[in-house]
PDB file of C-alpha atoms in Angstrom:
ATOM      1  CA  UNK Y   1       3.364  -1.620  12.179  1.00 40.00           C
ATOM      2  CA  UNK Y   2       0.238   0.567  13.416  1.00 41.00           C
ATOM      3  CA  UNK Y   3      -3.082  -0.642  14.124  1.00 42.00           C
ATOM      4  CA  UNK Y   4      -5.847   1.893  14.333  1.00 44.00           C
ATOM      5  CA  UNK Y   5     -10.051   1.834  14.656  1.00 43.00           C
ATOM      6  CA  UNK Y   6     -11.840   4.434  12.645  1.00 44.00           C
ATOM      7  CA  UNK Y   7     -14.787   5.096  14.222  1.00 44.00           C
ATOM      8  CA  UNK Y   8     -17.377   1.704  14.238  1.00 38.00           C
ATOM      9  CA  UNK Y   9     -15.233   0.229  11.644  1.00 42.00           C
ATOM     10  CA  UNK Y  10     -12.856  -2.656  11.159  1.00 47.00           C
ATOM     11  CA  UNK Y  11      -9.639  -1.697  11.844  1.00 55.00           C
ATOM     12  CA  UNK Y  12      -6.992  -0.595   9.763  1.00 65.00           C
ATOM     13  CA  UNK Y  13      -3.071  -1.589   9.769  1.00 72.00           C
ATOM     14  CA  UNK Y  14       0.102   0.891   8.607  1.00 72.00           C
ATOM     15  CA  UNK Y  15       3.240  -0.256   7.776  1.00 73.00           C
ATOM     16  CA  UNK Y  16       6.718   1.785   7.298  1.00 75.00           C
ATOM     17  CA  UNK Y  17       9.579   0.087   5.377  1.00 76.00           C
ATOM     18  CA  UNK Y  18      13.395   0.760   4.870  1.00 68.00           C
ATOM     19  CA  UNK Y  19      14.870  -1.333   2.810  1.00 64.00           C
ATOM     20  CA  UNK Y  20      18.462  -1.792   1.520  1.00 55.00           C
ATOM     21  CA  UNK Y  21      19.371  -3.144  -1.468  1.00 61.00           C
ATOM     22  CA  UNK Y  22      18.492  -6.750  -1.793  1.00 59.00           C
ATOM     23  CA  UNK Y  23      20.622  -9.351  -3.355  1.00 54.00           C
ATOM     24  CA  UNK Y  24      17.949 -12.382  -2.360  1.00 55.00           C
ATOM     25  CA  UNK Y  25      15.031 -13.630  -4.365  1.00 59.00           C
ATOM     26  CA  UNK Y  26      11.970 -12.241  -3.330  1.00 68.00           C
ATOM     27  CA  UNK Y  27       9.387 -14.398  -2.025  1.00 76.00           C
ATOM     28  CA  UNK Y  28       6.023 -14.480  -2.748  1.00 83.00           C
ATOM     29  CA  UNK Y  29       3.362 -13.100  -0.430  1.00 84.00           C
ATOM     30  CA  UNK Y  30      -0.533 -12.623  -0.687  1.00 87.00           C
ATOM     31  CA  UNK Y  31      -1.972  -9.761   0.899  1.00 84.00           C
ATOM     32  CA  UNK Y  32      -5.769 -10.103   2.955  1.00 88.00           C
ATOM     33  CA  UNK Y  33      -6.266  -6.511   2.616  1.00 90.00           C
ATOM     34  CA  UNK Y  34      -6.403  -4.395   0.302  1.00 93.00           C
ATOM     35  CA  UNK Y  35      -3.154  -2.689   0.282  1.00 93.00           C
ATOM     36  CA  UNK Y  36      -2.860   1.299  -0.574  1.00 93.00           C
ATOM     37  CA  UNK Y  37       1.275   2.084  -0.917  1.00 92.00           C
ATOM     38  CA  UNK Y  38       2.711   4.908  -1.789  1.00 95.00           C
ATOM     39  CA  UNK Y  39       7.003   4.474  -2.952  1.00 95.00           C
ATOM     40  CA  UNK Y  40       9.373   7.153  -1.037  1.00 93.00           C
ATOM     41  CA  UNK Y  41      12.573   6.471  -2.095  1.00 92.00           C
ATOM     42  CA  UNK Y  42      14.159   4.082  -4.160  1.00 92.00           C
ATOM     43  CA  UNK Y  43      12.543   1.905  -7.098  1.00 93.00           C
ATOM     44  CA  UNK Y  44      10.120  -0.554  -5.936  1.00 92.00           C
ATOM     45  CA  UNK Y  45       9.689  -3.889  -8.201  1.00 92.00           C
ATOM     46  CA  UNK Y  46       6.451  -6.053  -8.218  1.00 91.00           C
ATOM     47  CA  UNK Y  47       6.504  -9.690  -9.903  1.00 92.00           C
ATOM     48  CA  UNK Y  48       2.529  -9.447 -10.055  1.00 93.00           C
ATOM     49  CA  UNK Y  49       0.334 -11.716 -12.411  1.00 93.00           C
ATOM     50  CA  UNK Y  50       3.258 -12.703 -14.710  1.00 92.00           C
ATOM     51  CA  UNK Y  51       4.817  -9.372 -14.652  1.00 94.00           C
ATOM     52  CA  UNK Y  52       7.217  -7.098 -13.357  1.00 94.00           C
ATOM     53  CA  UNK Y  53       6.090  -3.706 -12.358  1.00 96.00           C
ATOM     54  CA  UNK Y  54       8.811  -0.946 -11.418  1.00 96.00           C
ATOM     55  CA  UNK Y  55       7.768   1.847  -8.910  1.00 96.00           C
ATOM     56  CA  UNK Y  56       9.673   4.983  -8.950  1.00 96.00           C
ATOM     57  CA  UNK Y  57       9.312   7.684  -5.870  1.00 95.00           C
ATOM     58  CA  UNK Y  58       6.113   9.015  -5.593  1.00 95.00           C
ATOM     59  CA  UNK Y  59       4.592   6.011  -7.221  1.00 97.00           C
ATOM     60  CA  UNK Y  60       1.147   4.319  -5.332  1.00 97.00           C
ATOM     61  CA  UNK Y  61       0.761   0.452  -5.586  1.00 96.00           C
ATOM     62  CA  UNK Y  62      -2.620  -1.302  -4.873  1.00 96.00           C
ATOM     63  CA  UNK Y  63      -3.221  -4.504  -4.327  1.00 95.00           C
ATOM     64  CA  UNK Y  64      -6.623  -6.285  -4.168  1.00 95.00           C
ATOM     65  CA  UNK Y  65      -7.266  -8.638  -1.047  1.00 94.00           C
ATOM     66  CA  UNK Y  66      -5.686 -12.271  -2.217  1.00 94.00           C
ATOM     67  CA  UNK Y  67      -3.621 -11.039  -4.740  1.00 94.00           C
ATOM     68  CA  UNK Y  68      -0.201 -13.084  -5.200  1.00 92.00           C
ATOM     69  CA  UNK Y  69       2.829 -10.939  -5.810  1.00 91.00           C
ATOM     70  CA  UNK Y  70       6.653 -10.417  -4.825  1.00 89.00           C
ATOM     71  CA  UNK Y  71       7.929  -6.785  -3.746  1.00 88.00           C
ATOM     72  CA  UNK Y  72      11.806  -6.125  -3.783  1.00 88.00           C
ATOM     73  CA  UNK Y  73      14.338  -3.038  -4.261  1.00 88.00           C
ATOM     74  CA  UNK Y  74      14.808  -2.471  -8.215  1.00 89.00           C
ATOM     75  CA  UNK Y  75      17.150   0.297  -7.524  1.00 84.00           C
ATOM     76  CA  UNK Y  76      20.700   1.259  -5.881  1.00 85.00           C
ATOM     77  CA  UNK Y  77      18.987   3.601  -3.675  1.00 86.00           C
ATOM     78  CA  UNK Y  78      17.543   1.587  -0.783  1.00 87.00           C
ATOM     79  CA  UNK Y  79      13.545   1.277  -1.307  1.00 89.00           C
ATOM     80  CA  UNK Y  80      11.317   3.119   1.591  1.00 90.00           C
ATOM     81  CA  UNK Y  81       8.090   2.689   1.204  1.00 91.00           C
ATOM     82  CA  UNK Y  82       4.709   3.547   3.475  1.00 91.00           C
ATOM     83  CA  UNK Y  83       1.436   0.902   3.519  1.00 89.00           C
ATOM     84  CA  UNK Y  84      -2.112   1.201   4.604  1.00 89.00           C
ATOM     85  CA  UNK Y  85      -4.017  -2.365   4.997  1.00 89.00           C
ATOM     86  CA  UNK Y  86      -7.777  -1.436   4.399  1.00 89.00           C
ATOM     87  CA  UNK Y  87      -9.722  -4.946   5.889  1.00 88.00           C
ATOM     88  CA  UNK Y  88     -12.569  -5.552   3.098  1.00 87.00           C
ATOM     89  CA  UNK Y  89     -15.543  -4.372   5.299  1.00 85.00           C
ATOM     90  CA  UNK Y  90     -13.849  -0.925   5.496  1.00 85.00           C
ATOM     91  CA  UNK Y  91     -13.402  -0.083   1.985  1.00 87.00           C
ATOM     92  CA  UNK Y  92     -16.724  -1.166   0.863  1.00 84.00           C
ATOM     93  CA  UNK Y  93     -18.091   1.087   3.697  1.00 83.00           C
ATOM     94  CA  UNK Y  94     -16.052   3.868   2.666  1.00 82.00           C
ATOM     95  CA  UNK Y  95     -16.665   3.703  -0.987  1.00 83.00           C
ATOM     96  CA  UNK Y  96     -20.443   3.206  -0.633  1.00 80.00           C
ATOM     97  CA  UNK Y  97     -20.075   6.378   1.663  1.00 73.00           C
ATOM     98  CA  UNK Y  98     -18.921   8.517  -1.297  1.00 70.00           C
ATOM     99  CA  UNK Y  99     -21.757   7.425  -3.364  1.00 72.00           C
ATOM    100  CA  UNK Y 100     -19.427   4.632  -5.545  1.00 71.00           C
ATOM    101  CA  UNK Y 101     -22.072   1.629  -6.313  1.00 71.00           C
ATOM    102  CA  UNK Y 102     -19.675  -0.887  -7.946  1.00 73.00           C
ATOM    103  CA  UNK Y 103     -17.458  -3.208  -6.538  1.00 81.00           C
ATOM    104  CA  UNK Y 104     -14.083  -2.091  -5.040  1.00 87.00           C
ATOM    105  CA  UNK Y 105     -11.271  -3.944  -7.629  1.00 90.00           C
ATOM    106  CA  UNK Y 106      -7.774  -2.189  -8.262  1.00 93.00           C
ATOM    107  CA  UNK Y 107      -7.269  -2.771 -11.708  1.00 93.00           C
ATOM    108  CA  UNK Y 108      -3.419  -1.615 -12.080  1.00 95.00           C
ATOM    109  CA  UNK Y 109      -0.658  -2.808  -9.275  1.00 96.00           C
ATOM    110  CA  UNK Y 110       1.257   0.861 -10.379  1.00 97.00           C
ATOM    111  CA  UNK Y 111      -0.305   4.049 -10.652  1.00 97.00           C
ATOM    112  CA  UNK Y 112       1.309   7.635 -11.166  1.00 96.00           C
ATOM    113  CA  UNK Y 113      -0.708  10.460  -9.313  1.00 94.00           C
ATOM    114  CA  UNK Y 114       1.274  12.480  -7.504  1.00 92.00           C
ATOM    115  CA  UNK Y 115      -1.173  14.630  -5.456  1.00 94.00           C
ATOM    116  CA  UNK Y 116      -3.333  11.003  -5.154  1.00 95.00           C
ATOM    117  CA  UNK Y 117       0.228   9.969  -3.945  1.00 95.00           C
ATOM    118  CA  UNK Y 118       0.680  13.123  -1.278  1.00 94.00           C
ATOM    119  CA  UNK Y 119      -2.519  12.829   0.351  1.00 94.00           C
ATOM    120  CA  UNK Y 120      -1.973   9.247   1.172  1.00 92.00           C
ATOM    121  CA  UNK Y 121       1.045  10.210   2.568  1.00 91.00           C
ATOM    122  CA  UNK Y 122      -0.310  12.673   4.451  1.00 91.00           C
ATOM    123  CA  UNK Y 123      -2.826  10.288   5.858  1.00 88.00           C
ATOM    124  CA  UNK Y 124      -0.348   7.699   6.859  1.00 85.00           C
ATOM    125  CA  UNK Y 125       1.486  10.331   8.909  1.00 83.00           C
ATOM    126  CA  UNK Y 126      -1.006  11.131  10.594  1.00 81.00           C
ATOM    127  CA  UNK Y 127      -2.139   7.595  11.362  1.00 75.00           C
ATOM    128  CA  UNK Y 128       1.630   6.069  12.534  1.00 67.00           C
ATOM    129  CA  UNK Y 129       2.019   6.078  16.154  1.00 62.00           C
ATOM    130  CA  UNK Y 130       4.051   9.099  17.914  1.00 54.00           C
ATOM    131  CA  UNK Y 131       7.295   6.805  18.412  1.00 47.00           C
ATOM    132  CA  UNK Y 132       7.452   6.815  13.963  1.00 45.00           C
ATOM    133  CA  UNK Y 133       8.152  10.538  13.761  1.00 43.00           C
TER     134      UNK Y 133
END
């Protein structure tokens, strides 16, 4: 995991996961930040308000700061998956920066955009310390 400052701001955190195939339960986990992922390989699955929510490649999952949920391999092709943390502070910075005046809420856990999904990849690589690559 990467930590980074951007500029004045709070700072951010990155994440890279491989993941084989998992036979356990997932646990459950609630995330303080909100939580930008985009799905690389592999089928991600999501037990999120009630619901599971399946993540093929090139998928992006947000999460909202204190949001309960579960993540786990759906697939037989081991799950790899890239996160950016965004601390609170941050995004509402960033989104009142691009003229947005309502609050910052993800409303879907899944979302299919795949050029949404490439330039948060992008980002992420160029965020991850040298000793990722």
């Amino acid at each position: 995991m990467g930590l980074r400052k951007f500029g004045m701001f709070h700072a951010w955190r990155t994440l890279r996961c491989f993941r084989l195939n998992q036979a356990t339960i997932p646990t459950r986990d609630t995330v303080t930040a909100f939580s930008i992922g985009v799905i690389d390989a592999g089928v991600g699955g999501t037990f999120y308000k009630g619901v599971i929510h399946l993540s093929p490649p090139g998928s992006i999952v947000l999460l909202n700061p204190g949001d309960v949920h579960t993540g786990f391999s759906a697939g037989r092709v081991p799950l790899s998956y890239r996160m950016l943390y965004v601390g609170s502070d941050l995004m509402h910075r960033l989104v009142s920066d691009v003229g947005a005046k309502s609050v910052v809420h993800f409303t879907e856990p899944v979302i299919q955009n795949s050029p949404l999904a490439s330039q948060i990849r992008r980002f992420h690589l160029m965020t991850l310390p040298c000793s990722f690559f």
